[in-house]
Amino acid sequence: MSHTLSLNLHNIVFLVIGLTVVKLTLLGLGFLTLVKATKLRTFTVDNQRNIFLKDGQPFRYISGSLHYFRVPNMYWKDRMKKMKAAGLNSLQTYVEWSSHEPEPGMYNFSGELDLVKFLKTAQEVGLLVIFRPGPYICAERDMGGLPYWLMREKMDIKLRTNDPTYMKFVKKWFSTLLPIINPFLYKNGGPIVTIQVENEYGQVGICDFEYMTSLRDVLHDYLGKDVILFKTDIPHVGAYKCDNIDGVLVTADFGSGTNVKKAFETIRLFRKSGPLVVTEYYPGWMGHWGEPQANVSTKMICDTLDDILSANASVNFYMFHGGTNFGFKNGANMKYAPQPTSYDYTAPISEAGDPTPRYISISKIISKYVPLPGPLPKPAPKLSIGPLTLNWISSLLDAIPFLKGPDIVYSKYPKTFEELSQAYGFMVYSTVVTFITTDPAVLNVPGLHDRGYIFVEKKFMGVLSRSERICSLPLQVKQDQILTILVENQGRINSGNILDSKKS
Ligand SMILES: *[C@@H]1O[C@H](CO)[C@@H](O)[C@H](O)[C@H]1NC(C)=O
Ligand SMILES: *[C@@H]1O[C@H](CO)[C@@H](O)[C@H](O)[C@H]1NC(C)=O
Ligand SMILES: *[C@@H]1O[C@H](CO)[C@@H](O)[C@H](O)[C@H]1NC(C)=O
């Protein structure tokens, strides 16, 4: 369905509603009816009844996170329908700047990044959209969704602050993104009802109010002063103080077992009235390399969900369907703990797109509050592809001359990935040992980011690892031999101090 057509359909729907109102008041004024009808499409905050108003009627959302960049676009509609079947009326997505602008001024909104198609699909399925444009998103993604090249443009850039270089690129990015999504705001006929400013900014402890305020103002400039903006943090006084700005809803992120009443009281310290919203409610949990999959109790998830829904709050499950970190886009938590390729998140809909037992339990709780639209979906049939045989072709080091595009760069000291415009993946560092060594010698690489495979004359000697805090290796290497380190970037830090993200 074309965009124009879907907009027209909305006008017709609201023309009908408009007519019933207008019949009582404005008999016969055809054109005025249309104007009146468009105006009825509103999404606002009722500070008396502490609830959202959708087209003037009390409304609360029950939403689930679904990130378009983590699900192949041919499955978007299927996943959304399964969300709707569980009783959800909305979805929530982040926008990942680093994917849409892989290099400065080069934009990509196609394939898995076809945001317009994603928003249209949500609307077709009948889900509203909670929109989280960042620019920083965390999301367990490389550098929290910020483009790696920010660190190349200015070596000491102060990310997530009012740093002029950072803000110059943020404003340029928003001047591209926001006009694209403007037609999809609820007031303009689309599904987007609320928009987040930054992401859990109070938790990081930077407390740059000018930064938060400029982001809010940029959103207002492009989307209008009448859109509902919100911010979110763990329900903690210190966090809420640290990103406390006017004109945004204060919302909370928490998991099962939280004292919901207390969490909402903390929100009320900063926002006396308005709807209560849980922006991230965790019906599962993330994974890290080397850890067993998270095992959160489904009963506890359901009990706390019941507490949230019985308080008339709006809620978003983070994640309802996690999906996959395709390519090299996973991030890492500090310590250093990189995220794996899977973002299953033990979410209600599995990485394969199937409803899980957790999905069924959660939909039972939701059905206490809203009727479910129909029968629950079944797992999809699976293809049996049989065993796969892998054949030896070449070692990586031998294959380097045949790989597409690698440049050889000579420098006195090793350069970072960012300095060499290598966004992700691997880099090979080689040097000839110029001095007489001890036997064994100790190779010490304390600044390694993140995993180094060590070779002497192409003979594999061992692995250094930032996550295992192993930064030195005894080895035998003689003068005039070639020492090589294949460095793997395992994902830039996505939360806390993301300034320490350069790779080498
Ligand atoms: C845009 O992104 C899509 C999805 O990730 C990718 O398949 C495509 O190659 C990209 N296009 C360009 C021009 O880089
Ligand atoms: C998860 O926890 C439950 C209850 O604590 C336990 O019965 C179950 O075996 C655990 N599952 C896994 C995969 O560890
Ligand atoms: C929830 O909303 C209903 C209907 O408006 C109201 O009767 C009830 O008191 C509200 N509950 C709470 C906890 O605010």
Coordinates of C-alpha atoms and ligand atoms in Angstrom, one line a residue:
M1 CA 0.0 0.0 0.0
S2 CA 1.4 3.4 -0.9
H3 CA 2.0 5.9 1.8
T4 CA -0.5 8.4 0.3
L5 CA -3.1 5.8 0.1
S6 CA -2.7 4.8 3.8
L7 CA -2.9 8.5 4.8
N8 CA -6.1 8.9 2.8
L9 CA -7.6 5.8 4.5
H10 CA -7.0 7.5 7.8
N11 CA -8.6 10.7 6.8
I12 CA -11.6 8.7 5.7
V13 CA -11.8 6.9 9.1
F14 CA -11.6 10.1 10.9
L15 CA -13.9 11.8 8.6
V16 CA -16.5 9.3 9.7
I17 CA -15.9 10.0 13.4
G18 CA -15.7 13.7 12.6
L19 CA -19.1 13.5 10.9
T20 CA -20.9 12.1 14.0
V21 CA -19.5 14.9 16.1
V22 CA -20.1 17.5 13.5
K23 CA -23.7 16.4 12.9
L24 CA -24.6 17.7 16.3
T25 CA -22.8 21.0 15.8
L26 CA -21.8 22.1 12.4
L27 CA -24.6 20.7 10.1
G28 CA -23.7 20.7 6.5
L29 CA -20.3 22.4 6.4
G30 CA -18.5 19.9 4.2
F31 CA -15.1 21.4 4.1
L32 CA -15.0 22.3 7.7
T33 CA -15.9 18.8 8.5
L34 CA -12.6 17.6 7.0
V35 CA -10.6 20.1 8.9
K36 CA -12.4 19.1 12.1
A37 CA -11.8 15.4 11.3
T38 CA -8.1 15.8 10.9
K39 CA -7.9 17.6 14.2
L40 CA -9.5 14.7 16.0
R41 CA -6.3 12.7 15.5
T42 CA -4.6 13.7 18.7
F43 CA -2.4 12.1 21.3
T44 CA -2.0 14.1 24.4
V45 CA -1.4 13.9 28.2
D46 CA -4.3 14.3 30.7
N47 CA -2.7 15.7 33.9
Q48 CA -5.9 15.4 35.8
R49 CA -6.6 11.8 35.2
N50 CA -2.9 10.9 34.9
I51 CA -3.4 9.1 31.6
F52 CA -2.7 9.6 27.8
L53 CA -5.6 10.7 25.7
K54 CA -5.8 9.2 22.2
D55 CA -8.3 11.2 20.1
G56 CA -9.6 12.6 23.4
Q57 CA -10.2 9.1 24.9
P58 CA -8.3 7.7 27.9
F59 CA -5.5 5.4 26.6
R60 CA -2.6 3.4 27.9
Y61 CA -0.2 1.5 25.8
I62 CA 1.0 -2.1 26.2
S63 CA 4.0 -2.2 23.9
G64 CA 6.9 -4.4 23.0
S65 CA 10.4 -3.5 21.8
L66 CA 11.2 -4.7 18.2
H67 CA 14.3 -3.3 16.6
Y68 CA 14.1 -3.2 12.8
F69 CA 17.8 -3.5 12.5
R70 CA 17.8 -6.8 14.3
V71 CA 15.2 -8.6 12.3
P72 CA 15.2 -9.3 8.5
N73 CA 12.6 -7.0 7.0
M74 CA 10.7 -10.0 5.4
Y75 CA 9.8 -11.0 9.0
W76 CA 8.7 -7.6 10.3
K77 CA 5.0 -8.1 9.7
D78 CA 5.0 -11.6 11.1
R79 CA 6.7 -10.5 14.3
M80 CA 4.3 -7.5 14.7
K81 CA 1.2 -9.7 14.2
K82 CA 2.5 -12.0 16.9
M83 CA 3.0 -9.1 19.2
K84 CA -0.6 -7.9 18.5
A85 CA -1.9 -11.4 19.2
A86 CA -0.5 -11.2 22.7
G87 CA -2.6 -8.2 23.4
L88 CA -0.1 -5.5 22.6
N89 CA -1.3 -2.2 21.0
S90 CA 2.1 -0.6 20.4
L91 CA 5.7 -1.3 19.6
Q92 CA 8.9 0.5 20.5
T93 CA 12.0 0.9 18.4
Y94 CA 15.4 2.6 18.6
V95 CA 16.9 4.2 15.6
E96 CA 20.6 3.3 15.1
W97 CA 22.5 6.3 13.8
S98 CA 25.7 4.3 13.1
S99 CA 23.9 2.0 10.7
H100 CA 22.0 4.9 8.9
E101 CA 25.1 7.1 8.5
P102 CA 28.1 4.6 8.3
E103 CA 30.4 7.5 7.2
P104 CA 29.7 11.2 7.5
G105 CA 27.0 12.3 5.1
M106 CA 26.5 8.8 3.6
Y107 CA 22.9 7.8 4.4
N108 CA 21.3 4.4 4.2
F109 CA 17.5 3.8 4.7
S110 CA 17.1 0.7 2.6
G111 CA 16.8 -3.1 3.2
E112 CA 17.0 -3.8 6.9
L113 CA 17.3 -0.1 7.5
D114 CA 14.1 0.8 5.7
L115 CA 12.6 2.7 8.6
V116 CA 9.7 4.1 6.5
K117 CA 8.7 0.6 5.6
F118 CA 8.9 -0.5 9.2
L119 CA 6.7 2.4 10.4
K120 CA 4.1 1.7 7.6
T121 CA 4.1 -2.0 8.5
A122 CA 3.4 -1.2 12.1
Q123 CA 0.5 1.0 11.0
E124 CA -0.9 -1.7 8.7
V125 CA -0.8 -4.3 11.5
G126 CA -2.4 -1.8 13.9
L127 CA 0.4 -1.0 16.3
L128 CA 1.3 2.5 17.6
V129 CA 5.0 3.3 17.8
I130 CA 7.1 4.6 20.7
F131 CA 10.0 6.2 18.9
R132 CA 13.5 6.3 20.4
P133 CA 15.8 8.3 18.0
G134 CA 18.8 8.6 20.5
P135 CA 21.2 9.8 19.2
Y136 CA 22.8 7.5 21.8
I137 CA 20.7 4.3 22.3
C138 CA 22.8 1.9 24.3
A139 CA 20.7 -1.2 23.1
E140 CA 23.8 -3.4 23.6
R141 CA 25.0 -2.1 20.2
D142 CA 28.5 -1.0 19.1
M143 CA 29.2 2.3 20.8
G144 CA 25.6 2.5 21.9
G145 CA 24.6 3.2 18.3
L146 CA 26.9 6.2 17.8
P147 CA 29.0 6.2 14.6
Y148 CA 32.6 5.1 15.2
W149 CA 33.8 8.0 13.0
L150 CA 32.9 10.6 15.6
M151 CA 36.1 9.5 17.3
R152 CA 38.0 10.0 14.1
E153 CA 36.6 13.4 13.4
K154 CA 37.9 14.7 16.8
M155 CA 40.2 12.4 18.8
D156 CA 39.1 13.9 22.2
I157 CA 35.4 14.3 21.3
K158 CA 33.1 14.4 24.4
L159 CA 30.3 12.1 23.4
R160 CA 26.8 12.6 24.9
T161 CA 27.6 16.2 25.9
N162 CA 27.2 19.7 24.4
D163 CA 30.7 19.3 22.7
P164 CA 30.4 21.5 19.6
T165 CA 31.7 18.8 17.2
Y166 CA 29.5 16.1 18.6
M167 CA 26.4 18.4 18.5
K168 CA 27.3 19.5 14.9
F169 CA 27.0 15.9 13.8
V170 CA 24.0 15.1 15.9
K171 CA 22.1 18.1 14.5
K172 CA 23.1 17.2 10.9
W173 CA 21.9 13.6 11.5
F174 CA 18.6 14.8 13.1
S175 CA 18.1 17.2 10.2
T176 CA 18.1 14.1 7.9
L177 CA 16.1 11.7 10.1
L178 CA 13.4 13.9 11.6
P179 CA 11.9 15.2 8.4
I180 CA 11.7 11.5 7.2
I181 CA 9.6 10.5 10.2
N182 CA 7.6 13.6 10.6
P183 CA 4.7 12.3 8.3
F184 CA 4.5 9.3 10.6
L185 CA 3.7 11.2 13.8
Y186 CA 0.2 10.4 15.1
K187 CA -1.1 13.9 14.5
N188 CA 0.1 13.7 10.8
G189 CA -1.7 10.4 10.2
G190 CA 1.0 8.0 11.3
P191 CA 1.6 5.6 14.2
I192 CA 4.3 7.5 16.3
V193 CA 2.8 8.7 19.6
T194 CA 5.7 9.5 21.9
I195 CA 9.4 10.2 21.3
Q196 CA 12.4 9.7 23.7
V197 CA 15.1 12.3 24.4
E198 CA 18.5 10.7 24.6
N199 CA 18.6 7.4 26.5
E200 CA 19.0 6.7 30.2
Y201 CA 21.1 9.9 30.3
G202 CA 20.7 10.4 34.1
Q203 CA 22.3 7.1 34.8
V204 CA 25.7 7.9 33.2
G205 CA 26.4 10.7 35.6
I206 CA 27.5 13.4 33.0
C207 CA 24.5 15.6 33.9
D208 CA 25.0 18.1 31.0
F209 CA 21.6 19.8 31.1
E210 CA 22.5 22.0 28.1
Y211 CA 22.9 18.8 26.0
M212 CA 19.5 17.4 27.1
T213 CA 17.9 20.8 26.5
S214 CA 19.3 21.2 23.0
L215 CA 18.2 17.7 22.0
R216 CA 14.7 18.4 23.3
D217 CA 14.7 21.7 21.4
V218 CA 15.9 20.1 18.1
L219 CA 13.1 17.5 18.4
H220 CA 10.6 20.3 19.0
D221 CA 11.9 22.3 16.0
Y222 CA 11.4 19.4 13.6
L223 CA 8.4 17.7 15.0
G224 CA 6.4 20.5 16.7
K225 CA 6.0 21.6 20.3
D226 CA 2.9 19.5 20.6
V227 CA 4.6 16.1 20.4
I228 CA 4.9 14.1 23.6
L229 CA 8.6 13.8 24.6
F230 CA 9.8 11.5 27.4
K231 CA 13.1 10.5 29.1
T232 CA 13.8 7.3 31.0
D233 CA 16.1 6.0 33.7
I234 CA 16.1 3.5 36.4
P235 CA 13.7 4.9 39.0
H236 CA 16.5 6.5 41.1
V237 CA 16.5 10.0 42.5
G238 CA 20.1 10.6 41.5
A239 CA 19.5 9.5 37.9
Y240 CA 16.4 11.6 37.5
K241 CA 18.2 14.7 39.0
C242 CA 21.0 14.3 36.5
D243 CA 18.8 14.6 33.4
N244 CA 16.0 16.8 34.9
I245 CA 14.7 19.1 32.2
D246 CA 11.3 20.7 31.6
G247 CA 8.8 19.6 29.1
V248 CA 9.4 15.8 29.1
L249 CA 7.6 12.9 30.7
V250 CA 9.6 11.1 33.4
T251 CA 9.5 7.3 32.9
A252 CA 11.2 4.3 34.4
D253 CA 13.2 1.2 33.4
F254 CA 13.1 -1.9 35.6
G255 CA 12.7 -5.6 35.7
S256 CA 10.7 -8.2 37.6
G257 CA 10.7 -8.2 41.3
T258 CA 10.8 -4.4 41.5
N259 CA 8.5 -2.7 44.0
V260 CA 6.3 -1.0 41.4
K261 CA 4.5 1.3 43.9
K262 CA 7.9 2.6 45.1
A263 CA 9.2 3.1 41.6
F264 CA 6.1 5.2 40.6
E265 CA 6.5 7.2 43.8
T266 CA 10.0 8.1 42.7
I267 CA 8.7 9.2 39.3
R268 CA 6.2 11.4 41.2
L269 CA 9.0 13.2 43.0
F270 CA 10.0 14.7 39.6
R271 CA 6.7 14.7 37.7
K272 CA 3.7 15.4 39.9
S273 CA 1.1 14.3 37.4
G274 CA 0.7 12.7 34.0
P275 CA 0.6 9.0 32.9
L276 CA 2.9 6.5 34.6
V277 CA 5.1 4.8 32.1
V278 CA 7.5 1.9 32.2
T279 CA 9.7 2.4 29.1
E280 CA 11.7 -0.7 29.6
Y281 CA 10.2 -3.6 31.5
Y282 CA 12.4 -6.7 31.2
P283 CA 10.7 -10.0 30.3
G284 CA 14.1 -11.6 29.9
W285 CA 17.7 -10.5 30.0
M286 CA 20.7 -9.9 27.8
G287 CA 23.7 -12.3 27.3
H288 CA 27.5 -11.9 27.2
W289 CA 30.1 -14.1 25.6
G290 CA 30.9 -17.0 27.9
E291 CA 27.9 -16.6 30.1
P292 CA 25.0 -19.1 30.2
Q293 CA 21.7 -17.7 28.8
A294 CA 19.8 -15.6 31.4
N295 CA 17.1 -17.4 33.3
V296 CA 14.6 -15.0 34.7
S297 CA 11.6 -16.6 36.5
T298 CA 8.4 -16.3 34.3
K299 CA 6.3 -16.2 37.4
M300 CA 8.1 -13.1 38.7
I301 CA 7.9 -11.5 35.3
C302 CA 4.1 -12.0 35.3
D303 CA 3.6 -10.9 38.9
T304 CA 5.4 -7.6 38.4
L305 CA 3.6 -7.1 35.1
D306 CA 0.3 -7.5 36.9
D307 CA 1.4 -4.8 39.4
I308 CA 2.2 -2.4 36.5
L309 CA -1.0 -3.0 34.6
S310 CA -3.2 -2.8 37.8
A311 CA -1.7 0.7 38.4
N312 CA -3.1 1.8 35.1
A313 CA 0.4 2.5 33.8
S314 CA 1.6 2.2 30.2
V315 CA 4.3 -0.4 29.7
N316 CA 6.8 -1.5 27.1
F317 CA 8.5 -4.9 27.2
Y318 CA 12.2 -4.7 26.5
M319 CA 12.5 -6.9 24.4
F320 CA 9.4 -8.6 23.2
H321 CA 11.4 -10.0 20.3
G322 CA 15.1 -9.5 20.5
G323 CA 16.4 -10.9 17.2
T324 CA 20.1 -10.9 16.1
N325 CA 23.1 -8.7 16.1
F326 CA 23.9 -9.1 12.4
G327 CA 27.4 -8.2 11.1
F328 CA 29.8 -6.6 13.6
K329 CA 27.2 -4.5 15.3
N330 CA 27.1 -6.0 18.8
G331 CA 28.3 -3.8 21.7
A332 CA 30.0 -4.6 25.0
N333 CA 29.4 -3.8 28.6
M334 CA 32.2 -2.5 30.8
K335 CA 34.5 -4.9 32.6
Y336 CA 34.9 -5.9 29.4
A337 CA 32.0 -8.1 28.5
P338 CA 31.1 -8.2 24.8
Q339 CA 27.6 -9.1 23.6
P340 CA 27.1 -12.2 21.5
T341 CA 25.6 -12.3 18.0
S342 CA 22.3 -13.5 19.3
Y343 CA 20.0 -11.0 20.9
D344 CA 17.3 -13.6 21.9
Y345 CA 17.1 -11.9 25.3
T346 CA 15.0 -14.8 26.5
A347 CA 12.2 -12.6 25.2
P348 CA 8.6 -13.8 24.8
I349 CA 9.1 -14.3 21.0
S350 CA 12.3 -16.3 20.5
E351 CA 15.2 -15.3 18.1
A352 CA 13.6 -17.7 15.6
G353 CA 10.4 -15.8 15.8
D354 CA 8.4 -18.4 17.7
P355 CA 6.1 -17.8 20.7
T356 CA 7.6 -19.3 23.8
P357 CA 5.9 -20.5 27.0
R358 CA 6.8 -17.1 28.5
Y359 CA 4.8 -15.5 25.6
I360 CA 1.7 -17.5 26.6
S361 CA 2.1 -16.7 30.3
I362 CA 2.5 -13.0 29.6
S363 CA -0.5 -12.9 27.2
K364 CA -2.6 -14.5 30.0
I365 CA -1.8 -11.6 32.3
I366 CA -2.6 -9.0 29.6
S367 CA -5.9 -10.7 28.9
K368 CA -7.0 -9.8 32.4
Y369 CA -7.0 -6.2 31.3
V370 CA -7.7 -6.2 27.6
P371 CA -9.4 -8.8 25.3
L372 CA -6.9 -10.6 23.1
P373 CA -7.7 -10.2 19.4
G374 CA -7.7 -13.9 18.5
P375 CA -6.0 -17.3 18.9
L376 CA -2.3 -17.3 19.9
P377 CA 0.2 -18.1 17.1
K378 CA 2.0 -21.5 16.9
P379 CA 5.7 -22.0 16.2
A380 CA 6.6 -21.9 12.5
P381 CA 7.7 -25.1 10.8
K382 CA 11.5 -25.4 10.4
L383 CA 13.6 -26.4 7.5
S384 CA 16.0 -29.4 8.0
I385 CA 19.2 -28.6 6.1
G386 CA 21.2 -31.6 7.2
P387 CA 24.9 -31.6 8.1
L388 CA 27.2 -29.0 6.5
T389 CA 30.8 -29.8 5.5
L390 CA 33.4 -27.1 5.7
N391 CA 36.5 -27.5 3.4
W392 CA 39.9 -26.1 4.2
I393 CA 40.9 -23.3 1.8
S394 CA 43.6 -21.1 3.3
S395 CA 44.8 -19.6 6.6
L396 CA 43.7 -16.1 7.1
L397 CA 47.3 -14.6 7.0
D398 CA 48.0 -16.4 3.7
A399 CA 44.7 -15.1 2.3
I400 CA 45.4 -11.4 3.1
P401 CA 46.9 -10.5 -0.3
F402 CA 43.7 -11.8 -1.9
L403 CA 41.1 -10.1 0.3
K404 CA 39.2 -7.2 -1.2
G405 CA 40.4 -3.8 -0.3
P406 CA 42.8 -4.0 2.7
D407 CA 45.3 -1.2 2.6
I408 CA 48.8 -1.6 4.0
V409 CA 49.7 1.3 6.2
Y410 CA 53.2 1.9 7.6
S411 CA 53.6 3.8 10.8
K412 CA 56.1 4.1 13.7
Y413 CA 53.4 3.3 16.3
P414 CA 50.3 1.2 15.9
K415 CA 47.2 3.2 14.7
T416 CA 43.7 2.7 16.0
F417 CA 40.9 1.3 13.8
E418 CA 39.3 4.7 13.9
E419 CA 42.4 6.5 12.6
L420 CA 42.4 4.1 9.7
S421 CA 38.7 4.3 9.0
Q422 CA 38.2 0.6 9.8
A423 CA 34.8 0.6 11.4
Y424 CA 34.6 -3.0 12.6
G425 CA 36.1 -6.4 12.3
F426 CA 39.8 -7.2 12.3
M427 CA 43.2 -5.6 11.8
V428 CA 46.6 -7.2 11.3
Y429 CA 49.5 -5.5 13.0
S430 CA 53.0 -6.7 12.0
T431 CA 56.5 -5.6 12.9
V432 CA 60.1 -6.9 12.5
V433 CA 61.8 -7.5 15.8
T434 CA 64.9 -5.2 15.7
F435 CA 66.7 -6.2 18.9
I436 CA 68.1 -9.2 20.5
T437 CA 65.4 -10.8 22.7
T438 CA 65.5 -12.9 25.8
D439 CA 64.3 -16.5 25.6
P440 CA 61.5 -16.6 26.3
A441 CA 60.5 -13.0 25.8
V442 CA 57.3 -11.6 27.3
L443 CA 55.0 -9.8 24.9
N444 CA 53.0 -7.3 26.9
V445 CA 50.0 -5.4 25.3
P446 CA 48.1 -3.7 28.1
G447 CA 46.0 -1.5 25.8
L448 CA 44.7 -4.3 23.6
H449 CA 41.1 -3.7 22.4
D450 CA 39.9 -6.4 22.4
R451 CA 41.4 -9.8 21.4
G452 CA 44.8 -10.5 19.9
Y453 CA 46.0 -13.6 18.1
I454 CA 49.8 -13.7 18.3
F455 CA 52.0 -15.1 15.5
V456 CA 55.7 -15.3 15.0
E457 CA 56.6 -15.9 11.3
K458 CA 53.0 -16.9 10.8
K459 CA 53.2 -19.6 13.5
F460 CA 50.4 -19.2 16.0
M461 CA 51.6 -18.6 19.6
G462 CA 48.5 -17.8 21.7
V463 CA 45.7 -15.3 22.4
L464 CA 45.5 -12.2 24.5
S465 CA 42.1 -11.1 25.7
R466 CA 40.7 -7.9 27.2
S467 CA 37.7 -9.7 28.6
E468 CA 39.8 -12.3 30.3
R469 CA 42.3 -9.6 31.4
I470 CA 45.2 -11.5 29.8
C471 CA 47.5 -9.0 28.3
S472 CA 50.9 -10.7 28.3
L473 CA 52.3 -13.9 26.7
P474 CA 55.7 -15.5 27.0
L475 CA 57.0 -16.5 23.6
Q476 CA 60.1 -17.4 21.7
V477 CA 60.9 -14.8 19.1
K478 CA 64.3 -13.8 17.7
Q479 CA 65.8 -10.7 16.2
D480 CA 64.7 -10.2 12.6
Q481 CA 61.6 -12.4 12.9
I482 CA 58.2 -11.0 12.1
L483 CA 55.8 -10.6 15.0
T484 CA 52.1 -10.3 14.0
I485 CA 49.0 -9.5 16.1
L486 CA 45.6 -10.1 14.5
V487 CA 43.3 -7.8 16.5
E488 CA 39.6 -8.5 16.8
N489 CA 37.3 -5.7 17.6
Q490 CA 34.7 -7.5 19.7
G491 CA 32.3 -4.5 19.9
R492 CA 32.7 -1.0 21.3
I493 CA 31.4 -0.2 24.9
N494 CA 27.7 0.6 24.8
S495 CA 27.1 1.9 28.3
G496 CA 28.8 3.7 31.1
N497 CA 32.0 5.4 29.9
I498 CA 31.8 4.9 26.2
L499 CA 34.7 7.3 25.6
D500 CA 37.1 4.4 26.1
S501 CA 36.0 2.8 22.9
K502 CA 38.8 3.2 20.4
K503 CA 40.2 -0.1 18.9
S504 CA 43.7 -1.2 18.3
Ligands
LIG1 C1 22.2 -0.3 3.2 O1 21.9 -1.2 4.3 C2 21.5 -2.4 3.9 C3 21.0 -3.2 5.1 O2 21.9 -3.3 6.1 C4 22.6 -3.1 3.1 O3 22.2 -4.4 2.7 C5 23.0 -2.3 1.9 O4 24.1 -2.8 1.3 C6 23.3 -0.9 2.4 N1 23.5 0.0 1.2 C7 24.6 0.7 1.0 C8 24.5 1.5 -0.3 O5 25.5 0.6 1.7
LIG2 C1 15.7 -21.7 35.2 O1 15.3 -21.6 36.5 C2 14.3 -22.5 36.9 C3 13.8 -22.1 38.3 O2 14.8 -21.5 39.1 C4 14.8 -23.9 36.8 O3 13.8 -24.8 37.2 C5 15.3 -24.2 35.4 O4 15.9 -25.5 35.3 C6 16.3 -23.1 35.0 N1 16.5 -23.3 33.5 C7 17.8 -23.3 33.0 C8 17.9 -23.5 31.5 O5 18.8 -23.1 33.7
LIG3 C1 -7.4 2.7 37.0 O1 -8.4 3.3 36.2 C2 -9.8 2.9 36.6 C3 -10.7 3.4 35.5 O2 -10.4 4.7 35.1 C4 -10.1 3.5 37.9 O3 -11.3 3.1 38.3 C5 -9.0 3.0 38.9 O4 -9.2 3.6 40.2 C6 -7.6 3.3 38.5 N1 -6.7 2.6 39.3 C7 -5.6 3.2 39.8 C8 -4.7 2.4 40.7 O5 -5.3 4.4 39.6

